[in-house]
Each structure stands twice: as structure tokens, then as C-alpha cells.
PDB file of C-alpha atoms and ligand atoms in Angstrom:
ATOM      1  CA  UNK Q  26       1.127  19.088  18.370  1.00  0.00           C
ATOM      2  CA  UNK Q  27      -0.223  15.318  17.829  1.00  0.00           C
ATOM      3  CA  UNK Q  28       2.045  13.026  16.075  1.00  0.00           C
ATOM      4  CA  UNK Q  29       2.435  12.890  12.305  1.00  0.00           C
ATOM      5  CA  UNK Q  30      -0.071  10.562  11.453  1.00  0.00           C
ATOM      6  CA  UNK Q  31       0.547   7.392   9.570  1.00  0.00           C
ATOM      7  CA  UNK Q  32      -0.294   7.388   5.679  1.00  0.00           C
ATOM      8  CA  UNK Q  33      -2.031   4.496   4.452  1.00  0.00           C
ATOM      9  CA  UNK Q  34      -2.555   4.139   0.511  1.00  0.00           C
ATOM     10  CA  UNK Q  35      -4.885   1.019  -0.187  1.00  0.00           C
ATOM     11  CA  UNK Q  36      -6.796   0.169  -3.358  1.00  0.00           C
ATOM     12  CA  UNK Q  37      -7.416  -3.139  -6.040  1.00  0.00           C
ATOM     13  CA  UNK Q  38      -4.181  -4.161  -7.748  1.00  0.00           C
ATOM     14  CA  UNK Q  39      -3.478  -2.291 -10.625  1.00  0.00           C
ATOM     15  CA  UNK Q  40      -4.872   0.922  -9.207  1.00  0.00           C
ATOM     16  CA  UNK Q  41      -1.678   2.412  -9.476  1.00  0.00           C
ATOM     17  CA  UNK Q  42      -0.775   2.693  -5.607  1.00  0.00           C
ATOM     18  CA  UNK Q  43       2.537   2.057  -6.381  1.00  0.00           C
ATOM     19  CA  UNK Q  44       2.938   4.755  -9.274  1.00  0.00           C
ATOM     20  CA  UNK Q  45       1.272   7.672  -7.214  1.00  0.00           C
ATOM     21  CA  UNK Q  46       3.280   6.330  -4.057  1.00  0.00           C
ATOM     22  CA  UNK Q  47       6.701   6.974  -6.181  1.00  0.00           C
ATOM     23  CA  UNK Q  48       5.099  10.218  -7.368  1.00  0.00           C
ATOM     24  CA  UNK Q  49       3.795  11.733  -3.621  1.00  0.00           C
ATOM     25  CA  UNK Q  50       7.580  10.747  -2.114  1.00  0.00           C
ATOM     26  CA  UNK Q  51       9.371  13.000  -5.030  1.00  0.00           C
ATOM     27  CA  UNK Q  52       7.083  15.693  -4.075  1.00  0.00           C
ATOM     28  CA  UNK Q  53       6.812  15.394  -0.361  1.00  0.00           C
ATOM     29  CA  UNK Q  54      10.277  14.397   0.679  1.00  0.00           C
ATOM     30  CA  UNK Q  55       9.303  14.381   4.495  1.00  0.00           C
ATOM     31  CA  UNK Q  56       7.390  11.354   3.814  1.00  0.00           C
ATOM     32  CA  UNK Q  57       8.804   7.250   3.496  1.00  0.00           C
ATOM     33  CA  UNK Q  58       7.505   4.397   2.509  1.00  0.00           C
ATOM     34  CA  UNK Q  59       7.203   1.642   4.953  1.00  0.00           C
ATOM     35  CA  UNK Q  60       8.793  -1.687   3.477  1.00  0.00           C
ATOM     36  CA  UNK Q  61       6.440  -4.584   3.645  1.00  0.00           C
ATOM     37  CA  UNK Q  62       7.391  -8.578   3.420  1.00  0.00           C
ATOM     38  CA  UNK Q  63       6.273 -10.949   1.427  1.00  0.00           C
ATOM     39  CA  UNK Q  64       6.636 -14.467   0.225  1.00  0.00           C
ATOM     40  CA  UNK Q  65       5.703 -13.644  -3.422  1.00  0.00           C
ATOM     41  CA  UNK Q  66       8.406 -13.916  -6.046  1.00  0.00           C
ATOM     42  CA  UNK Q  67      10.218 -10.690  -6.913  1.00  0.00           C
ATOM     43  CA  UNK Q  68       8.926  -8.643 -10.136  1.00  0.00           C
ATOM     44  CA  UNK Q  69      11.908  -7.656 -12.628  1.00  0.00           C
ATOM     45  CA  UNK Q  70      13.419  -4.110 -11.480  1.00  0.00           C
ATOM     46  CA  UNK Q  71      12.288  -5.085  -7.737  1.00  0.00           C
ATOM     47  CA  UNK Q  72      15.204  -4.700  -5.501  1.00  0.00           C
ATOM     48  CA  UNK Q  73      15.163  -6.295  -1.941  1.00  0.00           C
ATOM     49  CA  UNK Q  74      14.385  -4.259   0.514  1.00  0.00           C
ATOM     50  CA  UNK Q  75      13.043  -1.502  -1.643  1.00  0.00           C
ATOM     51  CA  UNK Q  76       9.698  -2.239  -2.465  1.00  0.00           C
ATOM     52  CA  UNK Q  77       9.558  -5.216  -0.167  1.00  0.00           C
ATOM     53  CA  UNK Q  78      11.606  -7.312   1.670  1.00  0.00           C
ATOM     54  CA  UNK Q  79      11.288 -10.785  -0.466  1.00  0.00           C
ATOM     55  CA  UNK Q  80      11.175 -13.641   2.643  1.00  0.00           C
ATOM     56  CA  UNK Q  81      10.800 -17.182   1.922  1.00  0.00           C
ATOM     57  CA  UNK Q  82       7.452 -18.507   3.354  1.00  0.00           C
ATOM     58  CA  UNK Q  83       9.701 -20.611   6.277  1.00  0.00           C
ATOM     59  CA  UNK Q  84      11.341 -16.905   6.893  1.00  0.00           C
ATOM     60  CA  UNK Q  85       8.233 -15.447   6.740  1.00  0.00           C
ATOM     61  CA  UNK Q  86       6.418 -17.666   9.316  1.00  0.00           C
ATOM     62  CA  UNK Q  87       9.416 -17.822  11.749  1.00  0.00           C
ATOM     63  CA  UNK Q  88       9.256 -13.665  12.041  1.00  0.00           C
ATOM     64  CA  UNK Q  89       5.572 -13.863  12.686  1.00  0.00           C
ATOM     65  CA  UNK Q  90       6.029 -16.164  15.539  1.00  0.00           C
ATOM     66  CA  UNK Q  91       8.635 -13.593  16.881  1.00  0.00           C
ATOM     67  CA  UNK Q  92       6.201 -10.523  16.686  1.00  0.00           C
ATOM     68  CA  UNK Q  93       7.705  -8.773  14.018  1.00  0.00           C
ATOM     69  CA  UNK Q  94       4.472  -7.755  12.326  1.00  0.00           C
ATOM     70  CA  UNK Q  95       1.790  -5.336  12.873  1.00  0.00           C
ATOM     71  CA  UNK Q  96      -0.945  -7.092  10.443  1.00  0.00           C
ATOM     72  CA  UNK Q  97      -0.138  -9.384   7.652  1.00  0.00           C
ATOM     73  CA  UNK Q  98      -2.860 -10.823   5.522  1.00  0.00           C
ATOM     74  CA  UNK Q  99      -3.350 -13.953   2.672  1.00  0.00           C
ATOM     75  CA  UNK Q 100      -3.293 -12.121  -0.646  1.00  0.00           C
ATOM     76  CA  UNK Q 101      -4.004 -13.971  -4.123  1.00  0.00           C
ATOM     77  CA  UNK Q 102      -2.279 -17.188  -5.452  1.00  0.00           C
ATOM     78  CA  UNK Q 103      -1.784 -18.327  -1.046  1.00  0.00           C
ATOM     79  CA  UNK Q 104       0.944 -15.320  -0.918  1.00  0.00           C
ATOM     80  CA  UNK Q 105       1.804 -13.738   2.757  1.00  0.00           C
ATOM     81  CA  UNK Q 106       2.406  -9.649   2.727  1.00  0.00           C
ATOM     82  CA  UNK Q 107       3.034  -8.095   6.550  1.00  0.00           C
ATOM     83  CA  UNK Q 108       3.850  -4.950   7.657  1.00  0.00           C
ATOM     84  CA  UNK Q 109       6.946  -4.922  10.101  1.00  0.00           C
ATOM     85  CA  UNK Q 110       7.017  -3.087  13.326  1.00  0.00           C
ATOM     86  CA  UNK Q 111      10.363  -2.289  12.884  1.00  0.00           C
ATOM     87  CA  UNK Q 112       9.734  -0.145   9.861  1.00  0.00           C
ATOM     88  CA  UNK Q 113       7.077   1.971  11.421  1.00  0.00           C
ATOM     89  CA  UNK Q 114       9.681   2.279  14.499  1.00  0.00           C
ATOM     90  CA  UNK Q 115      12.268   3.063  11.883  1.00  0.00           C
ATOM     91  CA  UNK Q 116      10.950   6.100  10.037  1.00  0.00           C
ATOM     92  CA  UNK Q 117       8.921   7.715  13.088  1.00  0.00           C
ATOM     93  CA  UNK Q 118      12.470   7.474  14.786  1.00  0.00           C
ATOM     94  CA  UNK Q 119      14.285   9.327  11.455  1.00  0.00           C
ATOM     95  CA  UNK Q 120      11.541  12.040  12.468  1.00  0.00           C
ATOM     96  CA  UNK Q 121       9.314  11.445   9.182  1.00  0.00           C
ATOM     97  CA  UNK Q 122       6.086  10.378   7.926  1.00  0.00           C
ATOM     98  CA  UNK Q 123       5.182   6.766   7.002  1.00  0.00           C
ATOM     99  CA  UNK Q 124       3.823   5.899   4.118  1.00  0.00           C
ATOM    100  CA  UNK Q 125       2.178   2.392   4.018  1.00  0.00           C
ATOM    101  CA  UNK Q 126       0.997   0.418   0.586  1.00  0.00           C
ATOM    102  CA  UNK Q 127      -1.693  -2.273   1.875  1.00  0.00           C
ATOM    103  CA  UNK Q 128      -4.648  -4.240   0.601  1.00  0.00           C
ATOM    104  CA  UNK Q 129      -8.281  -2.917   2.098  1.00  0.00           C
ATOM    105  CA  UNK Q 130      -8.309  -5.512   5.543  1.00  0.00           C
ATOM    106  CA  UNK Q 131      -4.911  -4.805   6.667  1.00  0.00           C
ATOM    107  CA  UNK Q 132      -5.268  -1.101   5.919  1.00  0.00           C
ATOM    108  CA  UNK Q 133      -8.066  -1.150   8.031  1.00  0.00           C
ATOM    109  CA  UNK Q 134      -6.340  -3.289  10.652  1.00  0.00           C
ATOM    110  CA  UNK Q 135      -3.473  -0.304  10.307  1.00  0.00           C
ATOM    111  CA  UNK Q 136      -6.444   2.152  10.962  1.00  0.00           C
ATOM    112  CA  UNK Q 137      -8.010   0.155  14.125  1.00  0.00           C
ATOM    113  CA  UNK Q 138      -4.567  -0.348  15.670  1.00  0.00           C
ATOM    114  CA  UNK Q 139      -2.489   3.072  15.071  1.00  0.00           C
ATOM    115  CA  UNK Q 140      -4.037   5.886  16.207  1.00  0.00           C
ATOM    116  CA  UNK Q 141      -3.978   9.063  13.799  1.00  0.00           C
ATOM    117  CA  UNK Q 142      -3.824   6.627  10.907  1.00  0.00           C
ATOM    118  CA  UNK Q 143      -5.482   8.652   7.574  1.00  0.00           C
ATOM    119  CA  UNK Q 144      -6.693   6.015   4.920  1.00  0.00           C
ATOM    120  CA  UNK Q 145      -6.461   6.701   1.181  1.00  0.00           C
ATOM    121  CA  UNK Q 146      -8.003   4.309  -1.359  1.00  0.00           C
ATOM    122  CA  UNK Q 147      -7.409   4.660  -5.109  1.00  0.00           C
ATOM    123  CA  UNK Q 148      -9.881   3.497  -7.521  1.00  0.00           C
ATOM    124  CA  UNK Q 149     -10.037   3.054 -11.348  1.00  0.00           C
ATOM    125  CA  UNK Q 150     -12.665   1.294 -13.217  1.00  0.00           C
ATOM    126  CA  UNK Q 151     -12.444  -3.423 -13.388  1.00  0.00           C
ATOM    127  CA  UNK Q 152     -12.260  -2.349 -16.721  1.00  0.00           C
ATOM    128  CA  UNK Q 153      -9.146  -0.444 -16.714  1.00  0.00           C
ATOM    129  CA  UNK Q 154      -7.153  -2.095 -14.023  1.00  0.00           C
ATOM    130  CA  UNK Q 155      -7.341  -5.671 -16.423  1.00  0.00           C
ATOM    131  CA  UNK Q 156      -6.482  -3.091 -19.083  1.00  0.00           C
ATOM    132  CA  UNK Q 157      -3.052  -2.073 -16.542  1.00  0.00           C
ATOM    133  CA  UNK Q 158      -2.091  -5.354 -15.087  1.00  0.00           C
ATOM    134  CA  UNK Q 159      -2.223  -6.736 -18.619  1.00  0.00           C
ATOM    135  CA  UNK Q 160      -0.013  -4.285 -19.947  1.00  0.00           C
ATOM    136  CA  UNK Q 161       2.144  -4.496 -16.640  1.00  0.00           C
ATOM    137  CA  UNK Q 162       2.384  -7.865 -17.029  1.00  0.00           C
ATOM    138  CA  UNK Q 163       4.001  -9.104 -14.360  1.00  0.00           C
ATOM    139  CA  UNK Q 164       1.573 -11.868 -13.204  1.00  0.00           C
ATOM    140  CA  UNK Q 165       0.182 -15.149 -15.026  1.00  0.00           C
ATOM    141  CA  UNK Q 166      -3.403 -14.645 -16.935  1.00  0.00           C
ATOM    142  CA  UNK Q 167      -4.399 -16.774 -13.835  1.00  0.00           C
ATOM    143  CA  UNK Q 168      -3.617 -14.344 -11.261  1.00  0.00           C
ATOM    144  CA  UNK Q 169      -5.099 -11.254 -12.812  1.00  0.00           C
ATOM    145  CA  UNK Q 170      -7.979 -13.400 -12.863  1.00  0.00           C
ATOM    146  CA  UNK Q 171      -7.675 -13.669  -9.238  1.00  0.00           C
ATOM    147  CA  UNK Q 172      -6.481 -10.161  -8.531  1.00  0.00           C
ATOM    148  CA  UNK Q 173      -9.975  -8.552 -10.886  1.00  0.00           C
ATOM    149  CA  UNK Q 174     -12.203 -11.223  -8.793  1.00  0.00           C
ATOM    150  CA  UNK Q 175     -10.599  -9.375  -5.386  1.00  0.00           C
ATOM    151  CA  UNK Q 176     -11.062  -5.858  -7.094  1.00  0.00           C
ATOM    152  CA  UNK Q 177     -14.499  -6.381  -7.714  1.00  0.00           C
ATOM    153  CA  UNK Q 178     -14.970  -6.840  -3.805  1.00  0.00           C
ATOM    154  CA  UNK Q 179     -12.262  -4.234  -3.046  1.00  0.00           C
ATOM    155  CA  UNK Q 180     -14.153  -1.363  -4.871  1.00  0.00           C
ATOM    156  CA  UNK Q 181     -17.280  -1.947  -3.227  1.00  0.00           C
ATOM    157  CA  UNK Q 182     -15.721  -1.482   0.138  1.00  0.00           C
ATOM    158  CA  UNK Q 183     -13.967   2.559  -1.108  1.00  0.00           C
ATOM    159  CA  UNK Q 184     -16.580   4.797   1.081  1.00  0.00           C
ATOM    160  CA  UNK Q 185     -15.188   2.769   4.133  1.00  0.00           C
ATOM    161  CA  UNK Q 186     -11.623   5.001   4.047  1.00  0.00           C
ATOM    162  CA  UNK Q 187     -11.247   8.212   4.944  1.00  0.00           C
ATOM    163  CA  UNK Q 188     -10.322   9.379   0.617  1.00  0.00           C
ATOM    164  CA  UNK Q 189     -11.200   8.009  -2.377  1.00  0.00           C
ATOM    165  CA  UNK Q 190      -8.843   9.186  -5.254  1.00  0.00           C
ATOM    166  CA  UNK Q 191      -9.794   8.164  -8.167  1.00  0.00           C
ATOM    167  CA  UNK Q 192      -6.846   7.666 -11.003  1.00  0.00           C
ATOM    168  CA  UNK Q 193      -7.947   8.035 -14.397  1.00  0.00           C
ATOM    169  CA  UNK Q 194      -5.421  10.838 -15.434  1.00  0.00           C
ATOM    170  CA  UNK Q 195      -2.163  10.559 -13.675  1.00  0.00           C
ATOM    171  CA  UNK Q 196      -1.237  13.594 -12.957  1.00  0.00           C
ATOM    172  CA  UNK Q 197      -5.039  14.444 -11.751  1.00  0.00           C
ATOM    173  CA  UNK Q 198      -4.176  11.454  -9.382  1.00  0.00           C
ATOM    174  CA  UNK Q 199      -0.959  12.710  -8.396  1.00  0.00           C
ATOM    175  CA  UNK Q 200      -1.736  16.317  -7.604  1.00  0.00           C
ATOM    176  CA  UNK Q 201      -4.917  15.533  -5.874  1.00  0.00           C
ATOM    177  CA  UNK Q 202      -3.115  12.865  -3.337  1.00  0.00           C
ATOM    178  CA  UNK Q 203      -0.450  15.420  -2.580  1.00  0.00           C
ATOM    179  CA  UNK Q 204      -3.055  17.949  -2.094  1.00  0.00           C
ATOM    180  CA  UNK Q 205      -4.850  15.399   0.225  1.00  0.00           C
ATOM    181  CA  UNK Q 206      -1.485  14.479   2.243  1.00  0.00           C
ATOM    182  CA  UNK Q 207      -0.666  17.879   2.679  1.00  0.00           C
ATOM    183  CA  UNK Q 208      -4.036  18.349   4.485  1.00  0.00           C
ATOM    184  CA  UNK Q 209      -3.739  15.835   6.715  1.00  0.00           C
ATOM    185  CA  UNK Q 210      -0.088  16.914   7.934  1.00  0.00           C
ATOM    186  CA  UNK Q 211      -1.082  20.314   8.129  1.00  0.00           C
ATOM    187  CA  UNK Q 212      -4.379  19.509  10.533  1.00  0.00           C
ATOM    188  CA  UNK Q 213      -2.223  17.102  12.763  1.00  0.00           C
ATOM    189  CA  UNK Q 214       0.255  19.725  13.088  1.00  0.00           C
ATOM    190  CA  UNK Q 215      -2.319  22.081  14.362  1.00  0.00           C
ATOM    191  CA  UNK Q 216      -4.251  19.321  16.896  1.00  0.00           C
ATOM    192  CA  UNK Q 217      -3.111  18.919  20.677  1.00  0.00           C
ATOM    193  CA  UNK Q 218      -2.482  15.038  21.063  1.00  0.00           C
TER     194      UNK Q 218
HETATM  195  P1  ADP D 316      -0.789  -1.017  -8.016  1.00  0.00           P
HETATM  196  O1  ADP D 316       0.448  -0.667  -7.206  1.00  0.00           O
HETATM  197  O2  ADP D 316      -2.032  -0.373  -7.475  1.00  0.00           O
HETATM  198  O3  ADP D 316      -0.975  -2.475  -8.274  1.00  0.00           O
HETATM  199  P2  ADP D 316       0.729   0.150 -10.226  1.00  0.00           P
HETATM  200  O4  ADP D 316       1.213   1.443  -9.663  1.00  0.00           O
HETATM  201  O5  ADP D 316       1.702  -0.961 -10.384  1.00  0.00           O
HETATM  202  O6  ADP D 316      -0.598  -0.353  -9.455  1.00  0.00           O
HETATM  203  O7  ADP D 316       0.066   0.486 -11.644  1.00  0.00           O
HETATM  204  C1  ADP D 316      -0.430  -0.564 -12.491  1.00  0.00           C
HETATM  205  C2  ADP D 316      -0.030  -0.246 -13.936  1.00  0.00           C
HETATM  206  O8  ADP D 316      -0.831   0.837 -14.417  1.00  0.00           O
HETATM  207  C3  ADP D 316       1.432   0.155 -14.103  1.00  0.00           C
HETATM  208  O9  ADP D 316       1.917  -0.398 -15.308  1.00  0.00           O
HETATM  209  C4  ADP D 316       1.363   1.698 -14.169  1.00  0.00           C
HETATM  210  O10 ADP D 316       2.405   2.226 -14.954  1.00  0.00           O
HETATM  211  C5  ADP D 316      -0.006   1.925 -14.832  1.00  0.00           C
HETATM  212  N1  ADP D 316      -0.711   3.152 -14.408  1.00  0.00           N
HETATM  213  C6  ADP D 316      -0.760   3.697 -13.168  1.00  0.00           C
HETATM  214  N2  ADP D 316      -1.562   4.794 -13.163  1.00  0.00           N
HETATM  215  C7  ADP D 316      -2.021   4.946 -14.426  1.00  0.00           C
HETATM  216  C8  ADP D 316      -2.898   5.899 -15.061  1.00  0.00           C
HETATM  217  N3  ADP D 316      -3.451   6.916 -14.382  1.00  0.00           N
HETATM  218  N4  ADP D 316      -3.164   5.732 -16.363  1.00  0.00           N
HETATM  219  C9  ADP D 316      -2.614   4.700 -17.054  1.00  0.00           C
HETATM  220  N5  ADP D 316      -1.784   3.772 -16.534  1.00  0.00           N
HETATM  221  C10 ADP D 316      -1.489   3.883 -15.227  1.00  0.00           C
HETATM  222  P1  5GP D 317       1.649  -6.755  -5.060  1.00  0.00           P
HETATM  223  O1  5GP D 317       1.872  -8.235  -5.192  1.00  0.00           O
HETATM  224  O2  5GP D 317       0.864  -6.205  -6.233  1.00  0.00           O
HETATM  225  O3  5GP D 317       2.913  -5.990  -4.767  1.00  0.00           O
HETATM  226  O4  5GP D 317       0.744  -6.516  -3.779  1.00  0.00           O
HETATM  227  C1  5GP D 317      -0.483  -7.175  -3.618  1.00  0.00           C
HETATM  228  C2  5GP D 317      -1.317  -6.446  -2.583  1.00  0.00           C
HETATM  229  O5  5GP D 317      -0.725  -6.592  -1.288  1.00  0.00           O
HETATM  230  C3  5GP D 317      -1.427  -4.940  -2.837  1.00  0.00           C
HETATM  231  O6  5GP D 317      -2.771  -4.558  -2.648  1.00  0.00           O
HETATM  232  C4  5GP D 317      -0.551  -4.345  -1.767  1.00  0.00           C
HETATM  233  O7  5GP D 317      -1.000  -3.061  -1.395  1.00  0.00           O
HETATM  234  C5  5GP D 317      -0.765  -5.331  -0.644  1.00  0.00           C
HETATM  235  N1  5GP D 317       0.272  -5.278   0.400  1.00  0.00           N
HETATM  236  C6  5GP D 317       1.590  -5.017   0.272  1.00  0.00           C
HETATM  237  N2  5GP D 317       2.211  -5.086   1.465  1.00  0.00           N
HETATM  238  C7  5GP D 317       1.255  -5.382   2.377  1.00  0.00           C
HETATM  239  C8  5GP D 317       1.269  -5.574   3.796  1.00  0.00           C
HETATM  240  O8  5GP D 317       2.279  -5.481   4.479  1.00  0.00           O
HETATM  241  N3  5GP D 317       0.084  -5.884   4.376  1.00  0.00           N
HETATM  242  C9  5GP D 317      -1.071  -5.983   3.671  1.00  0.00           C
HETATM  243  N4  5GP D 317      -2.187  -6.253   4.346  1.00  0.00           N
HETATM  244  N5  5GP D 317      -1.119  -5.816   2.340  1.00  0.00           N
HETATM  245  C10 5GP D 317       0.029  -5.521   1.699  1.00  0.00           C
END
């Protein structure tokens, strides 16, 4: 049996990687999210540690220096995001699945570096992701601008991952990324490493 691979949900910001995340770890309970770090401020309803571990930039750069991360990339507005090689270590070590929420490079910097790694990417229309991060508001009319430049790029790049999900109805979404994740544990179950 090969090792449980390494989930990797990636997508333009207002996709609603977050969302389906939440949904596919109520339904698959094997499976935990990796918590990321990043310099940007905390959202309302964000708790530490829970959907990312909130570093100041000094914090940030000082852990890099020490190794801690297996990719970390720029994102809008000059803000730092890295995945931590202690959470990977973490939840492989609990004997469960990791479930990673990246941006396109670092998910395929995840992919080049982690072997077994399956890529997902959601996708909605530019359209209806300024539609979503308007409503979500949680950013400055400045950076959506940003964010919808980025998704423009971002969408153009989907055939490079191993699924494309596209989430127009939620539960559509939902049932067809569980279906999708069940697949992929199921064949790595069956492979010899
Ligand atoms: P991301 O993590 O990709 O930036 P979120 O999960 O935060 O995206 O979703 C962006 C916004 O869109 C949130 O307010 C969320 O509730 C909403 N949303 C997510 N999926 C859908 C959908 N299928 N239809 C309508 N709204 C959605
Ligand atoms: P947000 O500010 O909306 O939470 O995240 C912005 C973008 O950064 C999203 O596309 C999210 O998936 C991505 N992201 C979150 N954590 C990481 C990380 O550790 N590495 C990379 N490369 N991207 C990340």
C-alpha cells in the first residue's frame, strides 16, 4: 500500500476553496487540513491557528530562515502565505490525510516536491467570484481588484492540475470533490509504493 497521498485544493480567490474544504472534512473525517502562515491581517471569525497561523512579517521571515516551510509564495497586496513542514509531519504522524488550501504556484511546487500529491482546482466564472468576494467582503475594493486581475491568470492555468471542479451549485461542488477524494484514497490504497 503507497502512502495516503497529499490533497491539494487550489483555485482564484473567491472560488470557494475554503467553503468546500469545511464541507469535504465533515464528510471525510479521515482527512485534515494543513494550517498555513501568513502575514495578512486576520478576517473576523478567523481564529489563530485554525485557518492559519497569523505571523507578523519579522516572525514570518525569521521561520523561513530556519526551514520551517515547504513553499511559501508573494500573494496580493505584498502578503507572505507558507506551508509549514511541521504540519504535513503533524497529520501524516496522527495517521490521516492532509488537506492543503494553496494558490496555483505553490500547489504546484506541493505537486513537484511531495510525491503522491493529487491537485484539485476549483473554478467559477471572473464574473461570479467579484460577485462572492464582494458579498464576502472581507478585503478593500482595491484588493479584489488585485485578487480578479490574479484570477484572470489563475483560470487560464486549470487543465495544468490533475481536477477541475467547477462550483456553480454548492452542493454539486461538494458532492463531486468528495466523490473525487474518495477516488484518489481508494487507488492509493490499492498501489504498491
Ligand atoms: P476561497 O476560499 O476560494 O477564497 P470562499 O470559500 O471564501 O472562497 O468563498 C467565497 C465566498 O463565496 C464566500 O462568501 C462563500 O460563502 C461563497 N460561496 C462559496 N461557494 C459558493 C457557491 N457555490 N455559490 C454561491 N456562493 C458561494
Ligand atoms: P486568503 O487571503 O484568501 O486566505 O488566501 C489567499 C490565497 O493564498 C489563496 O489562494 C490561498 O489558497 C493561498 N494560500 C493559503 N495558504 C497558502 C500557502 O501556505 N502557500 C501558498 N502558496 N498559498 C497559500
Amino acid at each position: 500500500m503507497s502512502p495516503a497521498p497529499v490533497i491539494v485544493v487550489t483555485g482564484p480567490s473567491g472560488a470557494g476553496k475554503g467553503t468546500l474544504i469545511a464541507e469535504l472534512l465533515r464528510r471525510l473525517p479521515q482527512l485534515e487540513h494543513a494550517v498555513s502562515a501568513t502575514t495578512r491581517e486576520q478576517r473576523p471569525g478567523e481564529v489563530d491557528g485554525r485557518e492559519y497561523w497569523f505571523l507578523s512579517p519579522e516572525e514570518f521571515e525569521r521561520r523561513l530562515r530556519a526551514g520551517d516551510f515547504l513553499e511559501y509564495r508573494i500573494y496580493v497586496s505584498g502578503k507572505r502565505y507558507g506551508t509549514l513542514h511541521s504540519e504535513l509531519e503533524r497529520i501524516k504522524k496522527a495517521g490521516r490525510v492532509c488537506v492543503l488550501e494553496l494558490e496555483t504556484v505553490g500547489a504546484m511546487t506541493v505537486k513537484r516536491s511531495v510525491p503522491g500529491t493529487v491537485t484539485i482546482f476549483i473554478s467559477a466564472s471572473v464574473a461570479e467570484l467579484e460577485r462572492r468576494l464582494k458579498e464576502r467582503a472581507t478585503e478593500t475594493h482595491t484588493e479584489i481588484g488585485e485578487r480578479l486581475r490574479l484570477a484572470r491568470e489563475q483560470l487560464e492555468q486549470a487543465g495544468e492540475f490533475d481536477h477541475v471542479i467547477v462550483n456553480d451549485e454548492l452542493e454539486h461542488a461538494a458532492d463531486e470533490l468528495e466523490r473525487v477524494v474518495r477516488r484518489e484514497l481508494a487507488l492509493a490504497a490499492t498501489i504498491e509504493p
